[in-house]
Coordinates of C-alpha atoms in Angstrom, one line a residue:
X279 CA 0.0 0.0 0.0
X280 CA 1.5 3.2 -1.2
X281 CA 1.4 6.2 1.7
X282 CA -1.1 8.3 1.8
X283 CA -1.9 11.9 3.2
X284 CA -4.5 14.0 3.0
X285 CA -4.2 17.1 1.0
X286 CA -5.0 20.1 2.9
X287 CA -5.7 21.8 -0.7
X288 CA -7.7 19.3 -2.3
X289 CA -9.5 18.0 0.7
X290 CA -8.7 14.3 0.0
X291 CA -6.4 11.6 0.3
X292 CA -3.8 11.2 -2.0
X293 CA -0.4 9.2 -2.3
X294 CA 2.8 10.5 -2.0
X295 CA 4.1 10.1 -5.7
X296 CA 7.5 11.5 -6.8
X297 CA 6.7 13.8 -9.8
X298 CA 10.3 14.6 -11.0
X299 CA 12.2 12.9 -13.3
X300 CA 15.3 12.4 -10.6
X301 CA 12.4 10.2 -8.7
X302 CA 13.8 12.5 -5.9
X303 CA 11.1 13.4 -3.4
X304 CA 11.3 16.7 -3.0
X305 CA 9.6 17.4 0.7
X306 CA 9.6 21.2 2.6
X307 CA 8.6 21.8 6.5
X308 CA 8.4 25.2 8.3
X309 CA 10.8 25.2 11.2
X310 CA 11.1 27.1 14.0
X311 CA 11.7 30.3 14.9
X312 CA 14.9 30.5 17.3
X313 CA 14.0 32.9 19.9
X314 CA 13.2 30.8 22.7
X315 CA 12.6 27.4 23.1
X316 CA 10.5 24.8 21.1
X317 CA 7.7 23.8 23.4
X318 CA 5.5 20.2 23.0
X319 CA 3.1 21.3 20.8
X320 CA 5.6 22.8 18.1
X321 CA 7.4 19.0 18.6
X322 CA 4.3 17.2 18.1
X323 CA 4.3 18.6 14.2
X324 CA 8.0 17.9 13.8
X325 CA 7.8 14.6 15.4
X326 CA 4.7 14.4 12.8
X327 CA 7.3 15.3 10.1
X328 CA 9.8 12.7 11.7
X329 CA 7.1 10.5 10.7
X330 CA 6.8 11.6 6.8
X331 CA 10.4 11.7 6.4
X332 CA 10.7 7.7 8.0
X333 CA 8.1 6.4 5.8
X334 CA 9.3 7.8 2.3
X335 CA 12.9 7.0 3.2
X336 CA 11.5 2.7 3.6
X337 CA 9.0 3.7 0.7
X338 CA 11.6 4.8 -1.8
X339 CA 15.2 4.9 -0.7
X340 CA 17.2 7.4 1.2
X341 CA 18.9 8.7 -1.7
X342 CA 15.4 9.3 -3.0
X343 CA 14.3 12.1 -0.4
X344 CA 15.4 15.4 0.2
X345 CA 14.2 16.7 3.4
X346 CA 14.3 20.6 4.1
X347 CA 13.3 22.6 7.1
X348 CA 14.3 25.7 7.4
X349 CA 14.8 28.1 10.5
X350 CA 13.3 31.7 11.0
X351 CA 16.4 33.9 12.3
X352 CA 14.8 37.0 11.6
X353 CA 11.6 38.5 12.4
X354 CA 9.6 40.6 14.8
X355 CA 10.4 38.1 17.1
X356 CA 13.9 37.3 16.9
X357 CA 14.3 40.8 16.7
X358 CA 12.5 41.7 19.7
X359 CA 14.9 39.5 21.6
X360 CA 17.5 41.1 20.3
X361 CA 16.1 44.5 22.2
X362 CA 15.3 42.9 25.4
X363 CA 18.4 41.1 25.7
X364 CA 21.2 44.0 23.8
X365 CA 22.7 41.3 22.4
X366 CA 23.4 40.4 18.6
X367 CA 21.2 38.5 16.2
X368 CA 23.5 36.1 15.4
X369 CA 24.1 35.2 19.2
X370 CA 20.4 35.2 20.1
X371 CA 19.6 32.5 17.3
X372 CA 22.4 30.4 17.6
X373 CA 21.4 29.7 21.2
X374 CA 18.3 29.3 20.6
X375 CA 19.4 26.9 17.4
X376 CA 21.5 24.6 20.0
X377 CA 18.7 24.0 22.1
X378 CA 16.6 23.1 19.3
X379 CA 18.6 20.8 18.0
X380 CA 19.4 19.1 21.4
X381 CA 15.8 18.8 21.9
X382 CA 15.3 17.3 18.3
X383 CA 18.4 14.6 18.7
X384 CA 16.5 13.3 22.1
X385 CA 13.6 13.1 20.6
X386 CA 14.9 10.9 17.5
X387 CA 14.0 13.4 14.8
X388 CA 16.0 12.7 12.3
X389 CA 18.1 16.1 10.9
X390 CA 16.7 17.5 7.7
X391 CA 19.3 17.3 4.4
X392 CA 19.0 20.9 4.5
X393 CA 18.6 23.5 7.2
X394 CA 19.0 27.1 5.7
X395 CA 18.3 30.3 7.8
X396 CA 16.4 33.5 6.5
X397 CA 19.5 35.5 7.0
X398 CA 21.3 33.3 4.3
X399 CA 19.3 33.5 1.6
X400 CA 18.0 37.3 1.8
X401 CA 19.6 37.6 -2.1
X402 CA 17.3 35.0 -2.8
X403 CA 14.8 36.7 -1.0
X404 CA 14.9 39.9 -3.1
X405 CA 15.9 38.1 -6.4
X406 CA 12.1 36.4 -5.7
X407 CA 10.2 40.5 -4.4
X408 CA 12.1 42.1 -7.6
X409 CA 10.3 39.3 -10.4
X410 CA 6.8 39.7 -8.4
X411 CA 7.8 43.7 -8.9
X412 CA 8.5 43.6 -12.5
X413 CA 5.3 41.3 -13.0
X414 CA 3.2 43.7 -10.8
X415 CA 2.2 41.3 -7.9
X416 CA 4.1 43.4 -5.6
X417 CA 4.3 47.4 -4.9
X418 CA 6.3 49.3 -3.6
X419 CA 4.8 51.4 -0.5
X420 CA 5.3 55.2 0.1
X421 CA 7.5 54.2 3.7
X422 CA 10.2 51.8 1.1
X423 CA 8.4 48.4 1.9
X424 CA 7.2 46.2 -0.4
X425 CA 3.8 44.4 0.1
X426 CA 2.1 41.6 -2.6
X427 CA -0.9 42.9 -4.3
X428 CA -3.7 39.5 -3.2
X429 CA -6.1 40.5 -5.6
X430 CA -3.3 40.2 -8.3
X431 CA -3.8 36.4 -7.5
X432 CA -6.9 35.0 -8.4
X433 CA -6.3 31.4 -6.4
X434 CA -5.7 33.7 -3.1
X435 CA -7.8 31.6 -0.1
X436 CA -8.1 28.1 -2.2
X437 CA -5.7 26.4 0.5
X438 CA -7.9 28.4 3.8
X439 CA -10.9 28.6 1.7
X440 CA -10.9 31.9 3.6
X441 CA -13.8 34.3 2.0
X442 CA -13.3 38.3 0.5
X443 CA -15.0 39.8 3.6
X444 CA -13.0 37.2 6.5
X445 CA -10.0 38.1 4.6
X446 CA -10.4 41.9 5.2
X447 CA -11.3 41.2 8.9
X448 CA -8.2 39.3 9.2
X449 CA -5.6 41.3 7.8
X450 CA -6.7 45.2 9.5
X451 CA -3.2 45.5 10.5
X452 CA -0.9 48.1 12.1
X453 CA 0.6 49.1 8.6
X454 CA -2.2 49.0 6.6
X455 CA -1.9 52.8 6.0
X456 CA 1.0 52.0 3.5
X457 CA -0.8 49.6 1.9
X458 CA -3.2 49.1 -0.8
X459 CA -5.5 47.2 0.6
X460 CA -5.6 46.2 3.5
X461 CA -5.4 42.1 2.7
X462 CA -1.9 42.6 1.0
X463 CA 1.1 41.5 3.4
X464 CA 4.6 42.8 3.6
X465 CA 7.4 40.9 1.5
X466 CA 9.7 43.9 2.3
X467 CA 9.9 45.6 5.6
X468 CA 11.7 49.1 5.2
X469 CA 14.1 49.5 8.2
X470 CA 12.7 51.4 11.4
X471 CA 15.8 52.0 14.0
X472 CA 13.6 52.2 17.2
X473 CA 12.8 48.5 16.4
X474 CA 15.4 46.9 14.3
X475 CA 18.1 48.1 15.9
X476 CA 21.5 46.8 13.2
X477 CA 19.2 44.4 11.2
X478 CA 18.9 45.2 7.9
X479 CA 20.2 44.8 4.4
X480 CA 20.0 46.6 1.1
X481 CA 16.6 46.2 -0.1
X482 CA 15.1 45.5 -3.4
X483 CA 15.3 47.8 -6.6
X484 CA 13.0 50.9 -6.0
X485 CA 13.0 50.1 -2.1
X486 CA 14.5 51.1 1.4
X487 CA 17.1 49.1 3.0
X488 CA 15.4 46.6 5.9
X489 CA 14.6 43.2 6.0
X490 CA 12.4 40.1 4.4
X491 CA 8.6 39.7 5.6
X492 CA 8.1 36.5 7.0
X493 CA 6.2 34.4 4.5
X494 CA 9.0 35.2 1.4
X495 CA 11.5 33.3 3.6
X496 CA 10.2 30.0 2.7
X497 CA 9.2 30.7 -0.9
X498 CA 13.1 31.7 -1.5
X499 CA 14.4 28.8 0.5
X500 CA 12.4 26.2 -1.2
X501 CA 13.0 27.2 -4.9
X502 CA 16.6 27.5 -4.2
X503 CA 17.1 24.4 -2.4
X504 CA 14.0 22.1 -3.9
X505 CA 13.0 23.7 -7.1
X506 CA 10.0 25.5 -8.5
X507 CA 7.7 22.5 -7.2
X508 CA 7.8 20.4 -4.4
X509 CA 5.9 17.6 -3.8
X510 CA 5.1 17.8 -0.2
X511 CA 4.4 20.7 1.9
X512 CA 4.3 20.4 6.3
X513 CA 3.2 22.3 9.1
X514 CA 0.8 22.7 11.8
X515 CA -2.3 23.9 10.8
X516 CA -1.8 27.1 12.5
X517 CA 0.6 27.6 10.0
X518 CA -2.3 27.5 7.2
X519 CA -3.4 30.8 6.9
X520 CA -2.4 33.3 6.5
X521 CA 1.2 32.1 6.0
X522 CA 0.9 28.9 3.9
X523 CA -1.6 30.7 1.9
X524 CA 0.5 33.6 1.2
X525 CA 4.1 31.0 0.2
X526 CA 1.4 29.7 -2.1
X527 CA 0.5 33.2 -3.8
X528 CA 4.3 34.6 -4.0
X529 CA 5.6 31.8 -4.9
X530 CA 3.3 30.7 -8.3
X531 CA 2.7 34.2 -9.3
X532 CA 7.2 34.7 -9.3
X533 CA 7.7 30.9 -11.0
X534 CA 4.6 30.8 -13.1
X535 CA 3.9 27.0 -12.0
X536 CA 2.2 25.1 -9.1
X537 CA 4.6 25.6 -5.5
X538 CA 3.9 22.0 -4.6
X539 CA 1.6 18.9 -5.3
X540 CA 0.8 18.4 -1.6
X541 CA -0.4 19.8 1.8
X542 CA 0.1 18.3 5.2
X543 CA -1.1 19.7 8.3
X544 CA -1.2 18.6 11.3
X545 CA -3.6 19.8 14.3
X546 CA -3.2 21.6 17.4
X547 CA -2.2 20.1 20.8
X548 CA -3.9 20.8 24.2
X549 CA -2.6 20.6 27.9
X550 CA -4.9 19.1 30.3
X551 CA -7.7 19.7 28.2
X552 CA -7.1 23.1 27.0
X553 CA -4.5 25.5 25.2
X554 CA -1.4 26.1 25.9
X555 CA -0.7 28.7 28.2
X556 CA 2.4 30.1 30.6
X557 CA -0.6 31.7 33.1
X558 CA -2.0 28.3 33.1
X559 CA 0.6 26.5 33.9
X560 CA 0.6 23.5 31.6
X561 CA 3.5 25.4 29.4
X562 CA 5.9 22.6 28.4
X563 CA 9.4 22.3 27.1
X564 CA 11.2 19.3 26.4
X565 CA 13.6 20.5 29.2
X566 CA 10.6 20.9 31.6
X567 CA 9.5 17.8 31.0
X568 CA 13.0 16.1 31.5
X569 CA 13.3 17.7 34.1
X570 CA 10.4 16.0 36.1
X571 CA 11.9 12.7 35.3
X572 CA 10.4 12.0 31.9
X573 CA 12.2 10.7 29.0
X574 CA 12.3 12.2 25.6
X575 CA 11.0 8.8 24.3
X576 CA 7.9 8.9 26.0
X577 CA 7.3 12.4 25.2
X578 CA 7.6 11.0 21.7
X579 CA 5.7 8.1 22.1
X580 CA 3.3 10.1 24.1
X581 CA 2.8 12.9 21.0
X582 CA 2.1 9.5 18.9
X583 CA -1.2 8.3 20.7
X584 CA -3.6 10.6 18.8
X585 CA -4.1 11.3 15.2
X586 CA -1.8 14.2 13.8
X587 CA -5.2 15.8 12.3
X588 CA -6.9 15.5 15.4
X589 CA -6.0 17.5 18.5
X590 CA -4.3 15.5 20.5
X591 CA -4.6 15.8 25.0
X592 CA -1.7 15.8 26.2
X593 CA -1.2 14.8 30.1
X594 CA 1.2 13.7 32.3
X595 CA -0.6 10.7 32.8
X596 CA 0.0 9.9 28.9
X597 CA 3.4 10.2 29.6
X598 CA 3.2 7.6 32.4
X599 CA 1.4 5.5 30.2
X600 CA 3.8 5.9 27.3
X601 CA 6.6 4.7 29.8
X602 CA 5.2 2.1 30.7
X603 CA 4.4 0.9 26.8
X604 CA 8.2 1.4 25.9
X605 CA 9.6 -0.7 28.8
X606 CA 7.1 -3.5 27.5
X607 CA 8.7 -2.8 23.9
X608 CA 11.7 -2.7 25.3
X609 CA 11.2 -6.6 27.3
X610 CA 9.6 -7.6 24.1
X611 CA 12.6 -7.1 21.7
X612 CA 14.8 -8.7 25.1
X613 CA 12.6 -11.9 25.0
X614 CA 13.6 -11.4 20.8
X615 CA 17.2 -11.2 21.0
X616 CA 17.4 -14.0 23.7
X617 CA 15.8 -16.7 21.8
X618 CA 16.7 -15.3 17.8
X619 CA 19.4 -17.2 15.9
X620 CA 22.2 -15.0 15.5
X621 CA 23.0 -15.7 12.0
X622 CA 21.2 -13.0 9.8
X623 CA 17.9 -14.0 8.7
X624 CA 17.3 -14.3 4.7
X625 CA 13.6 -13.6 5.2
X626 CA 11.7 -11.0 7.0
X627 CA 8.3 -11.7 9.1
X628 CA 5.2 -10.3 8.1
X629 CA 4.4 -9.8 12.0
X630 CA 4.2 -6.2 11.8
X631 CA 3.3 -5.4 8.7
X632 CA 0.1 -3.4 10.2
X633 CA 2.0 -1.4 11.9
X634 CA 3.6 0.3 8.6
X635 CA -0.3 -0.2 6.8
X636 CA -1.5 2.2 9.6
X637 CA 1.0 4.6 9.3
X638 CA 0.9 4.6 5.6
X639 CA -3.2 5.4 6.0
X640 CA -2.8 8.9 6.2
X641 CA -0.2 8.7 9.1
X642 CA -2.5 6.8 11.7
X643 CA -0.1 6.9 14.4
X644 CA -2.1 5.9 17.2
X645 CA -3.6 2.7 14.9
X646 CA -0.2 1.9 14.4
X647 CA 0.8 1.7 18.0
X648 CA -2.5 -0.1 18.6
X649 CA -1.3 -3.1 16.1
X650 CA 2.2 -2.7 17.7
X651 CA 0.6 -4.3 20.8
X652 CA -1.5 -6.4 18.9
X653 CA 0.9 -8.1 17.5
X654 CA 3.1 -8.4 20.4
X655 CA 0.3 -10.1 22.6
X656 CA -1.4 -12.3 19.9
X657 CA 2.0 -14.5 19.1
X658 CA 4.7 -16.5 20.6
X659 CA 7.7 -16.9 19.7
X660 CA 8.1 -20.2 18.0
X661 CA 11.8 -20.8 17.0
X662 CA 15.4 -19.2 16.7
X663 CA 14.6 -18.4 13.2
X664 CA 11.5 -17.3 13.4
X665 CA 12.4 -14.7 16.7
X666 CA 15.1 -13.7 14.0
X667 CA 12.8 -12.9 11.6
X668 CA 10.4 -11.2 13.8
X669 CA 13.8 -9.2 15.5
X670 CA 14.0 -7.7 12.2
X671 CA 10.2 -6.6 11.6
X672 CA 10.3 -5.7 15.1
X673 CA 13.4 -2.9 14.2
X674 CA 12.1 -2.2 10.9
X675 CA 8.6 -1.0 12.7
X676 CA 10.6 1.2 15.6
X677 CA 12.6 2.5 13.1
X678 CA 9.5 3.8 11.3
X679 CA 8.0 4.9 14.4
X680 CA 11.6 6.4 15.5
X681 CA 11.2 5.0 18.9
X682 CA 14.8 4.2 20.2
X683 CA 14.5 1.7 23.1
X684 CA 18.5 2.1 23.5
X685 CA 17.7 5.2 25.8
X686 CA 14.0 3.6 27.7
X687 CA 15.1 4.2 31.4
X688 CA 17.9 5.8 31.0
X689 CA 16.7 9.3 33.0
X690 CA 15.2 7.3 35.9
X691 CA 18.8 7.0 36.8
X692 CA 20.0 9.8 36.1
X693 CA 18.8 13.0 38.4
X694 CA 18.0 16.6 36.2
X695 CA 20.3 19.3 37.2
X696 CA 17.9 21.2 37.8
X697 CA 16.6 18.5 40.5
X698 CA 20.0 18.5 41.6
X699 CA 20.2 21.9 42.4
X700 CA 16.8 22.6 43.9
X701 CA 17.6 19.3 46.4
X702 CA 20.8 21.5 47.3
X703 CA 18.8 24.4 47.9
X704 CA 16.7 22.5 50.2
X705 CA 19.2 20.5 52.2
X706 CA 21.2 24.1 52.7
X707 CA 17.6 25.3 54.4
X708 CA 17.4 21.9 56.2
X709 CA 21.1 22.2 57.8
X710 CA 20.1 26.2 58.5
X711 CA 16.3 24.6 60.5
X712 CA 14.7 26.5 58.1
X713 CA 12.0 23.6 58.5
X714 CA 9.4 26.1 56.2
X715 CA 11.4 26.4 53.2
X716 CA 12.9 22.8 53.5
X717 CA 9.1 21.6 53.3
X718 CA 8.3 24.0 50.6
X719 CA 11.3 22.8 48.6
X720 CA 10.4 18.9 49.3
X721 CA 7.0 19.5 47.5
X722 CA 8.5 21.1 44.5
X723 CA 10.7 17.8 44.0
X724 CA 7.8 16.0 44.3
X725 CA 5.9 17.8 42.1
X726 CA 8.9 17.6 40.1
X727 CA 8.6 14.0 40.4
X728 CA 11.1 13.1 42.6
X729 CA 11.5 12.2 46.2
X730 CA 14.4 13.4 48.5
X731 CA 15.6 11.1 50.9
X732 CA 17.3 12.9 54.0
X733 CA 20.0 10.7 55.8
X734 CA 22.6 11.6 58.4
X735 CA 25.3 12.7 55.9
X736 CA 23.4 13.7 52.9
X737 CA 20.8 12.6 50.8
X738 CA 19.3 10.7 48.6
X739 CA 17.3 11.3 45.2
X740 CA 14.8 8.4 43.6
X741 CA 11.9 9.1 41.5
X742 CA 8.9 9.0 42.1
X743 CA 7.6 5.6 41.7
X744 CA 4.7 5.4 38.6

């Protein structure tokens, strides 16, 4: 069974198909922006993409995917780091980089084959504003910037299916005094010194030095990296509109073709039953979840137990649930290797072939884990060859999952720094009899997951039992 996604565009399912001559897939994803950490719910669509990536890599070779995912280093965001902290661009988004990629490599996600910033490809950038220009999609404003004219478009809202009158609702923004109309959106932003501070570059012909808009960045980084068209297209669905719909506008009215065959989006994800909020405490990074005691596995596993086009809950009690599954994998593939002829095995099982079926029906993640454990429970093992063969299918299915049961345990022995430190806080308030804070400071490392164990020379750290 060939995979298949649902096209955000056409509203159906359709397979994954090559559809250049190379039989290269040529597959784009919007990264992050790197001004401050990557929290779950940005993870679960690039765990989602993990996914994509896995599949078409067993579906048609790795030499036959290219993989790009690009990162946003400049922007009002970025930017307004940059002023609170008086520090360089450069420094702000390398840091933030690091830590993104940390989080990626413990969650499995396998790097892109190309990772290009928005800072280095800005010629690109205004190469792509200066043919919109000359073909008058674009204008420039009376302030410098340059904004793309939407009605020169006539396929504006196909991907949102957003209507004339929600469009103009939408887009009444700040700068819509330099504008046309007030649905057009900035390609070129003409430099203001209050807020940029040193960021900015010569602009395009006819227009004031500054810096890219947002949605150009992906248009320039995908034609020069993929081509004209690509066949697949990522993101979370917030990501839809205005900013996929607006890549899609720029980028067929400058190449004069279709921007790519596919859309994939996947859906939000809630915290105990709502949004994601800092006021309402159910914020998460990956660090703050590490930090209580979790694994990056089972925050992976965990972001794979609902469909990516449905919103997914996310609890802590999934994440105790999702340890508890991999340390069953992980005896499973034990009780494998223990019994499995150690020779190579010239055929493969068919045990979990249901697993990949689900996954390759429109990425069912969480039927996929279902006939994972399915197919675990329903057979024994019967001989060394066949624990051999099933070894094998066993791998080949993690691997597609990009579950990696080499690290399953590993941070139940191994204590957070952050626990560390706030267990030395609290032994410093015990040896001082400041009995309040010391039992202040015990609940956080419970909370925290992790139970402090005073004895006559020190103490001791365990986690809290599941």
């Amino acid at each position: 069974m060939p995979i298949q996604l649902f096209d955000s565009l056409e509203r159906k399912l359709k397979p994954l198909v090559p559809s250049h001559g190379d039989g290269v897939y040529r597959f784009y994803n919007c990264g992050p922006t790197v001004y401050a950490p990557a929290h779950i719910g940005n993870f679960r669509t690039f765990v989602v993409n993990d996914i994509i990536r896995r599949l078409l890599e067993l579906e048609f070779g790795p030499d036959k995917v290219k993989h790009v995912r690009n990162l946003t280093d400049v922007d009002d965001r970025t930017i307004g780091q940059t002023q609170k902290e008086k520090r360089p661009l450069a420094e702000i988004t390398k840091k933030w980089t690091d830590i993104f990629h940390a989080d990626c490599d413990a969650l499995n996600c396998l790097r892109p084959h190309s990772e290009p910033t928005a800072t280095g490809y800005i010629k690109e950038q205004v190469n792509m504003i200066e043919v919109l220009m000359e073909k008058g999609n674009a204008y420039r404003a009376a302030d410098g910037s340059v904004y793309f004219k939407v009605s020169s478009f006539d396929g504006y809202g196909g991907l949102s299916r957003i209507k004339e009158r929600e469009l103009r609702v939408t887009n009444t923004v700040a700068d819509s005094d330099h504008k046309d109309s007030v649905s057009d959106f900035a390609l070129w932003k003409a430099y203001k010194p209050a807020e940029d501070g040193d960021v900015k570059w010569p602009g395009p012909r006819g227009a004031s030095e500054g810096r890219p808009g947002w949605h150009i960045e992906c248009s320039a980084m995908s034609k020069a990296l993929l081509g004209d068209t690509i066949d697949l297209h990522t993101g979370g669905v917030d990501l839809l509109f205005p900013h996929h719909e607006n890549e899609i506008a720029q980028s067929q009215c400058c190449n004069g073709t279709k921007f790519s065959n596919h859309w994939y989006h996947s859906e939000h994800l809630l915290v105990d039953g709502t949004t994601m909020s800092k006021s309402k405490g159910n914020y998460y990074t990956l660090g703050d979840l590490t930090a209580k005691g979790y694994s990056a596995m089972a925050v992976r596993y965990a972001l794979l137990m609902g469909h990516p086009r449905k919103q997914l809950n996310f609890t802590l009690d999934s994440l105790h649930a999702a340890e508890s599954a991999l340390e069953k994998l992980l005896e499973f593939r034990a009780s494998l290797v223990a019994v499995a002829d150690k020779r190579t095995p010239s055929n493969t099982s068919d045990r979990f072939d249901q697993v990949l079926a689900k996954m390759h029906d429109d990425l069912n993640t969480p039927g996929a884990l279902g006939a994972l454990f399915s197919s675990i429970n329903s057979t024994a093992i019967n001989s060394p060859i066949g624990a051999a063969e099933d070894l094998v299918a066993f791998d080949r299915a993690m691997m597609a999952l990009g579950l990696d049961l080499k690290t399953v345990g590993k941070p139940e022995n191994t204590v957070p720094a952050a626990i560390t430190a706030l267990a030395e806080k609290r032994w410093a308030a015990k040896q001082a009899k400041d009995w309040a804070a010391a039992d202040t400071l015990r609940k956080e490392l419970t909370a925290a997951g992790w139970n402090m164990l005073d004895g006559k020379d020190g103490y001791k750290l365990e986690p809290v039992k599941k």
